[in-house]
PDB file of C-alpha atoms in Angstrom:
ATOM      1  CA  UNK A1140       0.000   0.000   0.000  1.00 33.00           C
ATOM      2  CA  UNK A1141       1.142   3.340  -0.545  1.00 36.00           C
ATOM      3  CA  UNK A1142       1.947   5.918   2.143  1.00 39.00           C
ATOM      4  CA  UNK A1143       0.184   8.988   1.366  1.00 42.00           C
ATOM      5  CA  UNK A1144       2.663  11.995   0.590  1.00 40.00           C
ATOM      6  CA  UNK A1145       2.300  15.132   1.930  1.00 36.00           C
ATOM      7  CA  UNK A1146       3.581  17.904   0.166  1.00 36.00           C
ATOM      8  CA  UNK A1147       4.935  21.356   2.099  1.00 37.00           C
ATOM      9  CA  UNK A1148       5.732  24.090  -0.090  1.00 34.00           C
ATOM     10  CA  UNK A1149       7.437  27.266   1.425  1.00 34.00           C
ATOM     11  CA  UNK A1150       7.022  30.626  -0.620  1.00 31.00           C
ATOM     12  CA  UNK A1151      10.126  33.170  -0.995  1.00 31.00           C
ATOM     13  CA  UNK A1152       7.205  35.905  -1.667  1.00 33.00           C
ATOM     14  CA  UNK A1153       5.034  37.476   0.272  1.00 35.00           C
ATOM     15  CA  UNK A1154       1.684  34.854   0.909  1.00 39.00           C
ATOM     16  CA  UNK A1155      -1.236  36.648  -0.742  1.00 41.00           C
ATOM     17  CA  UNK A1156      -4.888  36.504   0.741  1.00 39.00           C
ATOM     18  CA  UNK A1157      -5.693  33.708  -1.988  1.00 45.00           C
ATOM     19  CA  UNK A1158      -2.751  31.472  -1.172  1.00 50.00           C
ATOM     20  CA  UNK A1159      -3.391  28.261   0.005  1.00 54.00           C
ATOM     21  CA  UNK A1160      -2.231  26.820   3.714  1.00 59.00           C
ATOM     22  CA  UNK A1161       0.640  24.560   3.913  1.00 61.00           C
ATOM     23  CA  UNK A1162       0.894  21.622   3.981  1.00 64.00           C
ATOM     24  CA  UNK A1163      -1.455  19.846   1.451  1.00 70.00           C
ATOM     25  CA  UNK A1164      -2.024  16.632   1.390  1.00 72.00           C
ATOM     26  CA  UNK A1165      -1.777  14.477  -2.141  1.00 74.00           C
ATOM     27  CA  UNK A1166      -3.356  10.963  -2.014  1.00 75.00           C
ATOM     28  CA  UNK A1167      -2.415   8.215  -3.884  1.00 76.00           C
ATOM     29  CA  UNK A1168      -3.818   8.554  -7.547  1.00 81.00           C
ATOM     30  CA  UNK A1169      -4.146  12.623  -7.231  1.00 80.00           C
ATOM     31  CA  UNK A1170      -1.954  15.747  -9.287  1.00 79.00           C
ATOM     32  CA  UNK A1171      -1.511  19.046  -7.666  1.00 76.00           C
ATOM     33  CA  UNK A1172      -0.472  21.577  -9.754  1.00 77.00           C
ATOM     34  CA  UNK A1173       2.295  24.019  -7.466  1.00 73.00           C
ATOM     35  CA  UNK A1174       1.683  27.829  -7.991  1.00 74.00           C
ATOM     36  CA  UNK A1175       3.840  29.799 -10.189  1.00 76.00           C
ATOM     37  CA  UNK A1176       5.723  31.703  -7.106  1.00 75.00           C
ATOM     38  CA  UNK A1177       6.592  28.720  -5.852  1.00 71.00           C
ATOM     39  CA  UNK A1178      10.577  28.433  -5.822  1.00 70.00           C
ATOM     40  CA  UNK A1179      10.448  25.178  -2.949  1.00 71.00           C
ATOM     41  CA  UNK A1180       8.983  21.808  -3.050  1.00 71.00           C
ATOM     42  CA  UNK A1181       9.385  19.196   0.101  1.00 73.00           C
ATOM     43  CA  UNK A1182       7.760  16.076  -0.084  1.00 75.00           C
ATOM     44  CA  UNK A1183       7.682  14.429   3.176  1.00 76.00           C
ATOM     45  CA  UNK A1184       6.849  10.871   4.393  1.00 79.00           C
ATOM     46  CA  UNK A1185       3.708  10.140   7.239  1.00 79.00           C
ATOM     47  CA  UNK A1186       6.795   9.464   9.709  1.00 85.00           C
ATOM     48  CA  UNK A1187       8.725  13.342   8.627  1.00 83.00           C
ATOM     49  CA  UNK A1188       5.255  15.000   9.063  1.00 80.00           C
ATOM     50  CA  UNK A1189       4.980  13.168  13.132  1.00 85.00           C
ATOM     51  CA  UNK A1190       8.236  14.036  13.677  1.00 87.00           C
ATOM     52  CA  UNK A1191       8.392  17.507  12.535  1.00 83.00           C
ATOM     53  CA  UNK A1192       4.522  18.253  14.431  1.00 85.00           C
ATOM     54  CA  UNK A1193       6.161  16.513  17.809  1.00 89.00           C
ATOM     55  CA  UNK A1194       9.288  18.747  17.138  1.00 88.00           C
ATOM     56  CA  UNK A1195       6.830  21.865  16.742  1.00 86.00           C
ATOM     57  CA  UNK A1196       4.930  20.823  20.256  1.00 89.00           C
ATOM     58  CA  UNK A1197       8.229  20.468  22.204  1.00 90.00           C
ATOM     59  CA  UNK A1198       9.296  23.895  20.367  1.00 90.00           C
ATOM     60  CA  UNK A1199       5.857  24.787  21.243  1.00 91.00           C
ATOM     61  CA  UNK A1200       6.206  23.885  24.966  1.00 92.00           C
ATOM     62  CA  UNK A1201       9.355  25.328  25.369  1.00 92.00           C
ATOM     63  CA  UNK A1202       8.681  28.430  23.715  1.00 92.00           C
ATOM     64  CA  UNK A1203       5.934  28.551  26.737  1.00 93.00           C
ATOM     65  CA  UNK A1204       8.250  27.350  29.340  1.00 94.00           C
ATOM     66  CA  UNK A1205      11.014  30.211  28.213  1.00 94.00           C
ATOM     67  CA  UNK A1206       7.932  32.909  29.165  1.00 95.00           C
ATOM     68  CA  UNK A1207       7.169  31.569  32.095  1.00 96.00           C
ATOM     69  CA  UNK A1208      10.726  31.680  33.472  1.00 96.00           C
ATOM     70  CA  UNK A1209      10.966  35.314  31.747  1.00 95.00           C
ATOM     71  CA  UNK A1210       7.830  35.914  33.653  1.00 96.00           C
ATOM     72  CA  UNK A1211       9.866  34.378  36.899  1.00 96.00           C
ATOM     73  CA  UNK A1212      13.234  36.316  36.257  1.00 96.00           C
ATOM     74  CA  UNK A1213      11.255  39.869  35.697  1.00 96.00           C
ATOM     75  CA  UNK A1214       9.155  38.990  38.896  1.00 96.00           C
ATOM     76  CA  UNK A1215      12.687  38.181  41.429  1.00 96.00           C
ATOM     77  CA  UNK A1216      14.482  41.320  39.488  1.00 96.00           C
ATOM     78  CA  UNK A1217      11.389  43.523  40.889  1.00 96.00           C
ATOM     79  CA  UNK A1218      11.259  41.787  44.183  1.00 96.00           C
ATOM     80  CA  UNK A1219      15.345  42.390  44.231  1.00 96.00           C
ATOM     81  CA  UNK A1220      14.131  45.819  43.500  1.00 95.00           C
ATOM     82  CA  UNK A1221      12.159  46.188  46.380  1.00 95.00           C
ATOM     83  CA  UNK A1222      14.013  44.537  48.973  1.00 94.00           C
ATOM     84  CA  UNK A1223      17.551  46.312  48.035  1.00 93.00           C
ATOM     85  CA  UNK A1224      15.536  49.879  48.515  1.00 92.00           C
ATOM     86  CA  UNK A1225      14.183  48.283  51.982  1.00 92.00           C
ATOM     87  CA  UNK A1226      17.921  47.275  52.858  1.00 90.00           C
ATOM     88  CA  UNK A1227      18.690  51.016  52.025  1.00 90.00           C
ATOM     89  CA  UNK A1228      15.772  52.227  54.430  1.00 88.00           C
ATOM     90  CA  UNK A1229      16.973  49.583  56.971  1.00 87.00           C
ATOM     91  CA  UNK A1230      20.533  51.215  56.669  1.00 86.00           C
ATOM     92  CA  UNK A1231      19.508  54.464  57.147  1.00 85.00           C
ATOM     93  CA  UNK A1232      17.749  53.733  60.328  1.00 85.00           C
ATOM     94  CA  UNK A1233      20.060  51.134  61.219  1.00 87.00           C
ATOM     95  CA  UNK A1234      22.713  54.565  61.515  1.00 86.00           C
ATOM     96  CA  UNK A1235      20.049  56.720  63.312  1.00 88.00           C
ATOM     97  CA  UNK A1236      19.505  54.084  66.096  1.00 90.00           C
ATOM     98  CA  UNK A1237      23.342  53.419  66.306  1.00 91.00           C
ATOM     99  CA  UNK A1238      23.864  57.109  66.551  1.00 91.00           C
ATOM    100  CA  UNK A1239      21.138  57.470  69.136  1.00 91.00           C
ATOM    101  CA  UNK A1240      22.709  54.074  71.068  1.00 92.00           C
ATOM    102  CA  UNK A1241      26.103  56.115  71.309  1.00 92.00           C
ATOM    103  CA  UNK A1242      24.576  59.167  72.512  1.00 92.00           C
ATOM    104  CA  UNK A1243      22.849  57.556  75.496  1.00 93.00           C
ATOM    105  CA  UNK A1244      25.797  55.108  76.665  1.00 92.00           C
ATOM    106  CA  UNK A1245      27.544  58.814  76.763  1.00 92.00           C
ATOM    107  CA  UNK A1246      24.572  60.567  78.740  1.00 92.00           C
ATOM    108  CA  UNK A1247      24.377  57.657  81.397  1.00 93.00           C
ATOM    109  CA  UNK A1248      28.415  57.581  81.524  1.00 92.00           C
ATOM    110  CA  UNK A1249      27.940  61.414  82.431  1.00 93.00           C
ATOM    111  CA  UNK A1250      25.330  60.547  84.873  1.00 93.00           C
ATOM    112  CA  UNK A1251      27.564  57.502  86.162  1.00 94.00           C
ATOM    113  CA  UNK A1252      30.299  60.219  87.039  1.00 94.00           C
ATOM    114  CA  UNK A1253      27.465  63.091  87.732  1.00 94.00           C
ATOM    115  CA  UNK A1254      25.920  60.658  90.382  1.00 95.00           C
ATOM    116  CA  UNK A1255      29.488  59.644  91.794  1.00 94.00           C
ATOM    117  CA  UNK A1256      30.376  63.368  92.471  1.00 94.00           C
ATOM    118  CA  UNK A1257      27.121  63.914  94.117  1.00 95.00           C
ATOM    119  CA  UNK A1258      27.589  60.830  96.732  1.00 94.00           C
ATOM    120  CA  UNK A1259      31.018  62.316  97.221  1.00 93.00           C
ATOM    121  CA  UNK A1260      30.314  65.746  97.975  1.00 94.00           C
ATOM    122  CA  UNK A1261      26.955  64.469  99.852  1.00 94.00           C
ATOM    123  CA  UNK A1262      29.564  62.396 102.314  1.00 93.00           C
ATOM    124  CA  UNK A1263      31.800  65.537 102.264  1.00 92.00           C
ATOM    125  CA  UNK A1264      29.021  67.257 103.592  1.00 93.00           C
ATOM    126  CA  UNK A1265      28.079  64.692 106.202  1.00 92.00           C
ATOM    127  CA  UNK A1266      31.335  64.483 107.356  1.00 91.00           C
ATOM    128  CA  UNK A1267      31.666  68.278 107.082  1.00 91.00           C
ATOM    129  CA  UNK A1268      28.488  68.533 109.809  1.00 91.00           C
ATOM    130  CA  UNK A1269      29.726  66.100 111.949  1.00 89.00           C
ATOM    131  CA  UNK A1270      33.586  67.750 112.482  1.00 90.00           C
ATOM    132  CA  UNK A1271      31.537  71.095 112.839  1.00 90.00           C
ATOM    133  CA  UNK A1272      29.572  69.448 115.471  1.00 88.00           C
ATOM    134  CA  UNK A1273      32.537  67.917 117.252  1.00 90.00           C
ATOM    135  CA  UNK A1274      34.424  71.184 117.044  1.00 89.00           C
ATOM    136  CA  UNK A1275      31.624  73.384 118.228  1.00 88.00           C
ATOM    137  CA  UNK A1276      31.208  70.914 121.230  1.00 86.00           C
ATOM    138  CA  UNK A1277      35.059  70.921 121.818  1.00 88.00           C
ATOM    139  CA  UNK A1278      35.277  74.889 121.677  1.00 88.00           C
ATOM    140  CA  UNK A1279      31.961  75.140 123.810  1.00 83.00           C
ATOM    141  CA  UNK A1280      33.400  73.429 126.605  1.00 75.00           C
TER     142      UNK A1280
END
């Protein structure tokens, strides 16, 4: 039996609104004229045709794959985006608490030596009242 015979023809011109679709099929027994612009003729077997449709799907599905990741990649570059402006922000206040940090282990280090000179002088004093009492009682007598 014969296989059929499928014939793809590719035109170098431009494909006019009266051009046929490609491929066309010639059964056994049947002539097909090609059109004068015509420049290429394949003639392909039942097994070319399956192979070159299943080579068309997998270009087909990874065509469709390729967007998706595209679709990924733009999606993680904008969500890079983002989170390198919020580790700018984050920066930024990371400085201003740092800065603030420094300035109050200074103020309690002044009050650390503000508070020490005040027990001092407040046992200076003490001790200051109790000589004066001792000496007034000594000079009294």
């Amino acid at each position: 039996m014969l296989k059929r015979i499928l014939v793809i023809a590719f035109l170098i011109t431009s494909i006019s609104a009266s051009a046929q679709l490609y491929p066309i099929e010639i059964r056994p027994g049947e002539t097909k004229t090609v059109e004068p612009g015509a420049d290429t003729l394949w003639i392909l077997k039942d097994s070319q045709v399956k192979k070159a449709i299943i080579a068309a799907k997998k270009l087909q599905i990874e065509e469709e794959i390729t967007k998706e990741l595209k679709k990924k990649i733009s999606l993680i570059e904008e969500k890079e985006l983002i989170k390198d402006s919020l580790i700018i922000d984050l920066k930024k206040d990371r400085d201003y608490y740092i800065k603030n940090w420094k300035d109050c282990t200074n103020d309690v280090d002044l009050l650390i030596t503000k508070c020490r000179r005040q027990k001092f002088y407040t046992r200076l004093s003490m001790a200051g009242i109790a000589v004066a009492f001792i000496a007034g009682f000594l000079i009294a007598k």
